[in-house]
Short mmCIF file of the C-alpha atoms (twelve columns), coordinates in Angstrom:
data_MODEL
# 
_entry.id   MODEL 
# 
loop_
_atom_site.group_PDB 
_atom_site.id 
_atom_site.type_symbol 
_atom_site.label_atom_id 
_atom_site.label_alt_id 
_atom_site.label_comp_id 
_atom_site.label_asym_id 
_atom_site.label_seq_id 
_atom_site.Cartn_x 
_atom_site.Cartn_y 
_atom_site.Cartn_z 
_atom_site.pdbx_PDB_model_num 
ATOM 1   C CA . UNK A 1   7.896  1.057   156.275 1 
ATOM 2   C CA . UNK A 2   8.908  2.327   152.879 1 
ATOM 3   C CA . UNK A 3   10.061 0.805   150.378 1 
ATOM 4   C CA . UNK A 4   13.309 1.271   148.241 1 
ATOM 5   C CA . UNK A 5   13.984 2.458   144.412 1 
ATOM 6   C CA . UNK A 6   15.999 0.323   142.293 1 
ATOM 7   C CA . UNK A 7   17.681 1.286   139.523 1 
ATOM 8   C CA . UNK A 8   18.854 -1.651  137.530 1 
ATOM 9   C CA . UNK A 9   21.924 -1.969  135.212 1 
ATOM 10  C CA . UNK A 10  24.141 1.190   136.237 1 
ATOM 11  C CA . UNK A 11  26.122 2.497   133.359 1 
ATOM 12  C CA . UNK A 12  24.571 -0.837  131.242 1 
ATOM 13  C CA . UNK A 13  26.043 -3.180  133.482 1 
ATOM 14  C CA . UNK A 14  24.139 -6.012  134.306 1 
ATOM 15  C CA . UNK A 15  23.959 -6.545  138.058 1 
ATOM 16  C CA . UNK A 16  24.718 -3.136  139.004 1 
ATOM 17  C CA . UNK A 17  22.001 -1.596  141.141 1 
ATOM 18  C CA . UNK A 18  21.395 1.800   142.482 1 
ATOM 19  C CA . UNK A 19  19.291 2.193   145.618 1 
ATOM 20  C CA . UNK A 20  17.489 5.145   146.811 1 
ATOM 21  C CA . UNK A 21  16.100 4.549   150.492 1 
ATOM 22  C CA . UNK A 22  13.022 5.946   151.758 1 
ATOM 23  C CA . UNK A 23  13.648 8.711   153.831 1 
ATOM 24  C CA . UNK A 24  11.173 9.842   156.518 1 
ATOM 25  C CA . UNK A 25  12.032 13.638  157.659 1 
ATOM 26  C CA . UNK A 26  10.534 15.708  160.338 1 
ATOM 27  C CA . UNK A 27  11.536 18.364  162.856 1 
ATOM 28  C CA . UNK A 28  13.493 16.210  164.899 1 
ATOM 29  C CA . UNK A 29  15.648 14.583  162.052 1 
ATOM 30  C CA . UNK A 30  15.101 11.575  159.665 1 
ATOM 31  C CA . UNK A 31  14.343 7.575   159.448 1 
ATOM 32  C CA . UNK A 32  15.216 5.293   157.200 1 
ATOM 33  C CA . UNK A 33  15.461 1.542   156.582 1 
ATOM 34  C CA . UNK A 34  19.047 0.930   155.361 1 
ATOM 35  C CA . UNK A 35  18.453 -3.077  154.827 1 
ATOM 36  C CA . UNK A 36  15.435 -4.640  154.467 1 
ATOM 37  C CA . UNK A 37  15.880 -8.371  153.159 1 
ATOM 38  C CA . UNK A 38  12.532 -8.542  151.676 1 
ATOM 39  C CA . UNK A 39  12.474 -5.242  149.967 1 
ATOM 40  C CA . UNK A 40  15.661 -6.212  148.692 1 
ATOM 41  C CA . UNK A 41  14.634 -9.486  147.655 1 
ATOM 42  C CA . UNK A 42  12.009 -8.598  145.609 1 
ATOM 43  C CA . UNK A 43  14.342 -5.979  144.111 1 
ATOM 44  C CA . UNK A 44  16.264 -9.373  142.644 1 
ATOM 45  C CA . UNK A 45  19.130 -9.063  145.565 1 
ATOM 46  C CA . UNK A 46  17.869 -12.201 147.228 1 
ATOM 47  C CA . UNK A 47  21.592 -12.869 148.682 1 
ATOM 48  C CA . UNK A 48  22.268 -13.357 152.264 1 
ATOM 49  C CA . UNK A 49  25.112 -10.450 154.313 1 
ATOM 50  C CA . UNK A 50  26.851 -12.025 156.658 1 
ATOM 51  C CA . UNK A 51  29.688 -9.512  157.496 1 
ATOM 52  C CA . UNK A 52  29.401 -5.626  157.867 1 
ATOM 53  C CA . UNK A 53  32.487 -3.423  157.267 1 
ATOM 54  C CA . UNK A 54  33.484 0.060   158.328 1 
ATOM 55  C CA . UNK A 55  36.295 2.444   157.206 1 
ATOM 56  C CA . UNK A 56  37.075 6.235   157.192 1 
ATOM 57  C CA . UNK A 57  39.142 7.959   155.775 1 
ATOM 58  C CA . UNK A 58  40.067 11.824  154.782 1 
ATOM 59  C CA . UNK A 59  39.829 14.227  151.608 1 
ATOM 60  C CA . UNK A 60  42.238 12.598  148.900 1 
ATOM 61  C CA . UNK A 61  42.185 8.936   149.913 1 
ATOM 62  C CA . UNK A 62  41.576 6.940   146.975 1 
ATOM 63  C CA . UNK A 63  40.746 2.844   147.863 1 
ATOM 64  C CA . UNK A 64  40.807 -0.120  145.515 1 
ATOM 65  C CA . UNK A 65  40.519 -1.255  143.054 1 
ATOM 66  C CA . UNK A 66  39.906 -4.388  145.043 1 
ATOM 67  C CA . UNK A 67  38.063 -7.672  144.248 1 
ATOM 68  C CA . UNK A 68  38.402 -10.942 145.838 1 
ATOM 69  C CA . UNK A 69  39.836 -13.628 143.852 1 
ATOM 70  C CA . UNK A 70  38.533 -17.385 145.246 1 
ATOM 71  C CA . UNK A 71  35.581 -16.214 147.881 1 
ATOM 72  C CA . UNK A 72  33.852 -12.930 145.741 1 
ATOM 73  C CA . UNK A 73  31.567 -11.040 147.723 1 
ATOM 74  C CA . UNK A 74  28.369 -9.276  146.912 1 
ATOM 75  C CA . UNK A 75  28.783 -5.756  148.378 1 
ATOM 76  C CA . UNK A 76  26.461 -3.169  149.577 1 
ATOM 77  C CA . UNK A 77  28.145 0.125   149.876 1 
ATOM 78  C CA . UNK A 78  26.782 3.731   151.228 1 
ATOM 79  C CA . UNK A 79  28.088 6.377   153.032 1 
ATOM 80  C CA . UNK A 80  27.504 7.593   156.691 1 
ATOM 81  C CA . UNK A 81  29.456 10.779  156.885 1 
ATOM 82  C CA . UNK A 82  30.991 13.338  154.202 1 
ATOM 83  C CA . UNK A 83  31.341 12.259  150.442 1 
ATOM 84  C CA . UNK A 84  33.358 9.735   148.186 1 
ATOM 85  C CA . UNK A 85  32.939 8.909   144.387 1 
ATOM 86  C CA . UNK A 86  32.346 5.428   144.513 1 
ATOM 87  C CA . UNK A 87  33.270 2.946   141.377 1 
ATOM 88  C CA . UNK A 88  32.780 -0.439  140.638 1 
ATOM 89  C CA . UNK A 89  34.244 -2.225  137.128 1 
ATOM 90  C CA . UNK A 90  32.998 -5.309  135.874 1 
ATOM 91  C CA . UNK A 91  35.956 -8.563  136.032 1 
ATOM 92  C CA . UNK A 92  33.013 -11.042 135.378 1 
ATOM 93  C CA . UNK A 93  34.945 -13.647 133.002 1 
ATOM 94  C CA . UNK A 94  33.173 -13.730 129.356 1 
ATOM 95  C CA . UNK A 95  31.000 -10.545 130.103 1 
ATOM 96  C CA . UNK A 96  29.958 -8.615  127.537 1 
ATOM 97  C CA . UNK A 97  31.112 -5.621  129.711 1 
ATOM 98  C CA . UNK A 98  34.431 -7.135  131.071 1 
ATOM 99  C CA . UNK A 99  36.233 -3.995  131.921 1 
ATOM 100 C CA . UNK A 100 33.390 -1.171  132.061 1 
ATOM 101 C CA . UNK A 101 33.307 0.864   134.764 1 
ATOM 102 C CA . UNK A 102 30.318 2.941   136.507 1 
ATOM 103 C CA . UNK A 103 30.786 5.193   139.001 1 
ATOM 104 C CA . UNK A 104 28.218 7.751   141.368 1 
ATOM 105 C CA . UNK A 105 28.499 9.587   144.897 1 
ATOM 106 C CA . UNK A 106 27.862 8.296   147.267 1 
ATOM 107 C CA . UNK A 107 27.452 11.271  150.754 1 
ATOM 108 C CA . UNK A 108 25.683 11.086  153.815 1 
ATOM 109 C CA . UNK A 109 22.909 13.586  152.527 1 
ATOM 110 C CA . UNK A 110 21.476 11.350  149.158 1 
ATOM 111 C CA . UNK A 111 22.032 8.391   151.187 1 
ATOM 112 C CA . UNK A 112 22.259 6.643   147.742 1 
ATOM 113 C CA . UNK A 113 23.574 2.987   148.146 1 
ATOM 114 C CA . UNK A 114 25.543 0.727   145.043 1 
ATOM 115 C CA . UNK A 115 24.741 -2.926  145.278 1 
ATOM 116 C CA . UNK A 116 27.500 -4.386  144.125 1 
ATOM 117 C CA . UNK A 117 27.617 -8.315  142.691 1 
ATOM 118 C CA . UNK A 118 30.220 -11.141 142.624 1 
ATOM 119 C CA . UNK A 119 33.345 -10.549 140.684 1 
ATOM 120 C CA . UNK A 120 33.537 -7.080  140.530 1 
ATOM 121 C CA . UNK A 121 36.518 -4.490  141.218 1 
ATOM 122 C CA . UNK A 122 35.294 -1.896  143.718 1 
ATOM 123 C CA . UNK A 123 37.069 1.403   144.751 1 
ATOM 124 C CA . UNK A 124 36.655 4.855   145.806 1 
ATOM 125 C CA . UNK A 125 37.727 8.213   146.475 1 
ATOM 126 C CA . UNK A 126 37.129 10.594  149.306 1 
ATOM 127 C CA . UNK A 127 35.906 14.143  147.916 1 
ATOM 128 C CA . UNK A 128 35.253 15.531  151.284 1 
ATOM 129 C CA . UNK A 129 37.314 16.586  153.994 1 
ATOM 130 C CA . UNK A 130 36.654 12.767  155.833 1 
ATOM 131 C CA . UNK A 131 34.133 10.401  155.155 1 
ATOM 132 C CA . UNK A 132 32.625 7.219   156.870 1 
ATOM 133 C CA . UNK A 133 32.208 4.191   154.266 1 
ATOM 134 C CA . UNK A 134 29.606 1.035   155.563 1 
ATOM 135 C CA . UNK A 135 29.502 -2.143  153.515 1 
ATOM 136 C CA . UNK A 136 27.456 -5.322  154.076 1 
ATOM 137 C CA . UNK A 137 29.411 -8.245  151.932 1 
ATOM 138 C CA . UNK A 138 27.917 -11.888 151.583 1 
ATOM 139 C CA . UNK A 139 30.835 -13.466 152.503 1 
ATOM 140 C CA . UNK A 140 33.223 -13.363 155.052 1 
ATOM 141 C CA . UNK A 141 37.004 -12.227 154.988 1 
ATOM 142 C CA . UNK A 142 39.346 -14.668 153.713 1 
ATOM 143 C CA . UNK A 143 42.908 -13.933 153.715 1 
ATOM 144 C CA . UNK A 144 45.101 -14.037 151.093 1 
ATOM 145 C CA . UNK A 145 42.389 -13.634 148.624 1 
ATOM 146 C CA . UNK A 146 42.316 -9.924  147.528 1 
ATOM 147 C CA . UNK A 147 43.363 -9.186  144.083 1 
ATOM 148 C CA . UNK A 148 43.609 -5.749  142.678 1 
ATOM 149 C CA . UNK A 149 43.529 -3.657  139.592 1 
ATOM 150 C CA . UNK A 150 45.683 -0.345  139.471 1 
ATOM 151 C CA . UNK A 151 43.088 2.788   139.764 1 
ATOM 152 C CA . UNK A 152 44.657 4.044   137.000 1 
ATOM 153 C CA . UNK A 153 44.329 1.836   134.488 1 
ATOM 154 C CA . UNK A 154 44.333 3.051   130.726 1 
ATOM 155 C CA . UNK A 155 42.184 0.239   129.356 1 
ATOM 156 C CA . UNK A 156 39.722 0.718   131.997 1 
ATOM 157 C CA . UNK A 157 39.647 4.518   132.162 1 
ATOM 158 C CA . UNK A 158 37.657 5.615   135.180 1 
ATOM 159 C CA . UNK A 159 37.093 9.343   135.124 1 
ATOM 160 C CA . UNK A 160 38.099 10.109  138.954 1 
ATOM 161 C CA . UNK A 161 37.061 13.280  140.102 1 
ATOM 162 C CA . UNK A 162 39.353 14.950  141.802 1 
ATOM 163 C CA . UNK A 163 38.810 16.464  145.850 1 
ATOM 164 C CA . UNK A 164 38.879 20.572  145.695 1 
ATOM 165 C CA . UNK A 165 42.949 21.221  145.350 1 
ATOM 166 C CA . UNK A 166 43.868 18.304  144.897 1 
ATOM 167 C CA . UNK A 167 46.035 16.664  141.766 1 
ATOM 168 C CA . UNK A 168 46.874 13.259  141.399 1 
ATOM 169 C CA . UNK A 169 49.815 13.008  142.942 1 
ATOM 170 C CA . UNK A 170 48.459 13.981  145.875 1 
ATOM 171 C CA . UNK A 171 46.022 11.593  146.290 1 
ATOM 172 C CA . UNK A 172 46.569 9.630   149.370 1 
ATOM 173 C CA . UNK A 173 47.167 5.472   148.562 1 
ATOM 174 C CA . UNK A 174 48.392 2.371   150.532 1 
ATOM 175 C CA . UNK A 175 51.223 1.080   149.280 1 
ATOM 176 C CA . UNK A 176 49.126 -2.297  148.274 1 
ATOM 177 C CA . UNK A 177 47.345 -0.059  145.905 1 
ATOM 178 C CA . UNK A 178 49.905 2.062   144.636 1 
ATOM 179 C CA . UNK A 179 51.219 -1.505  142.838 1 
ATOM 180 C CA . UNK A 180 48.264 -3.274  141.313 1 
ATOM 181 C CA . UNK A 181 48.553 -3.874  137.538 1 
ATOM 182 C CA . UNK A 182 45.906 -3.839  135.008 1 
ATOM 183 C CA . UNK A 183 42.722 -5.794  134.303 1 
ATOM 184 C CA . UNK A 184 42.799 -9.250  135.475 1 
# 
């Protein structure tokens, strides 16, 4: 089948990757590989997924930022239905980008995906009215072993663009995330 492009160091991150799918359209719809280890492999994301993840949410939901503190996972995010703005920020101790952030969107019609490696904070927010979020991670779920960054973090500074008629104090949050403090 087709292969995948790669774009490497998102925002000048090292690690951060981009991926466009091929995407094979005809009358009665499209096909497309969503994971293939050994196109992924020789895109330098030789790790193994072990655990695939699910959520949806609606317009104004705004996840993370979450990371995992003892057990990081490598993440492979994309979206299945509607549209989020999807950010990851660098918490990689001694980094020369500790605390830079990239961000892209992520919808069910560019089909992009955001590879995601170890000991990063990942988040999003839902732009469309509801949206279906799929992640592969390369480790499984520990408990007690999610830390957190508030989303709103001056020293960070993520731009978050905001759903049509929406402000931020609309923005729907669990209470978890309403609390975080700042960078790690």
């Amino acid at each position: 089948m087709g292969k995948i492009q790669v774009y490497d160091n998102c925002g000048g991150i090292e690690g951060l990757k981009l991926i466009e799918p091929a995407v094979f359209k005809d009358e009665r719809g499209y096909f497309m590989e969503t994971y293939n280890y050994n196109d992924f492999k020789e895109a330098k994301i030789g790790c193994v997924f072990v655990q695939d993840n699910q959520s949806s949410s609606v317009k104004g939901v705004l996840r993370g930022l979450h990371y995992q503190i003892k057990y990081p996972q490598e993440k492979l995010v994309r979206v299945i239905n509607g549209e989020v703005f999807d950010v990851a920020v660098d918490i990689r101790e001694g980094s020369s980008t500790y605390g830079k952030w990239y961000g892209t969107y992520l919808s069910a019609e560019n089909k992009k995906q955001l590879f995601i490696p170890k000991n990063f904070a990942h988040g999003f927010i839902v732009l469309s009215d509801y949206a279906e979020f799929s992640y592969k991670v390369a480790d499984f779920y520990h408990p007690n072993d999610e830390g957190g960054i508030a989303w709103d973090d001056p020293l960070i500074g993520i731009k978050w663009p905001m759903p049509d008629g929406m402000k931020k104090e609309d923005l729907i949050l669990s209470d978890k995330d309403r609390h975080w403090s700042g960078l790690p």
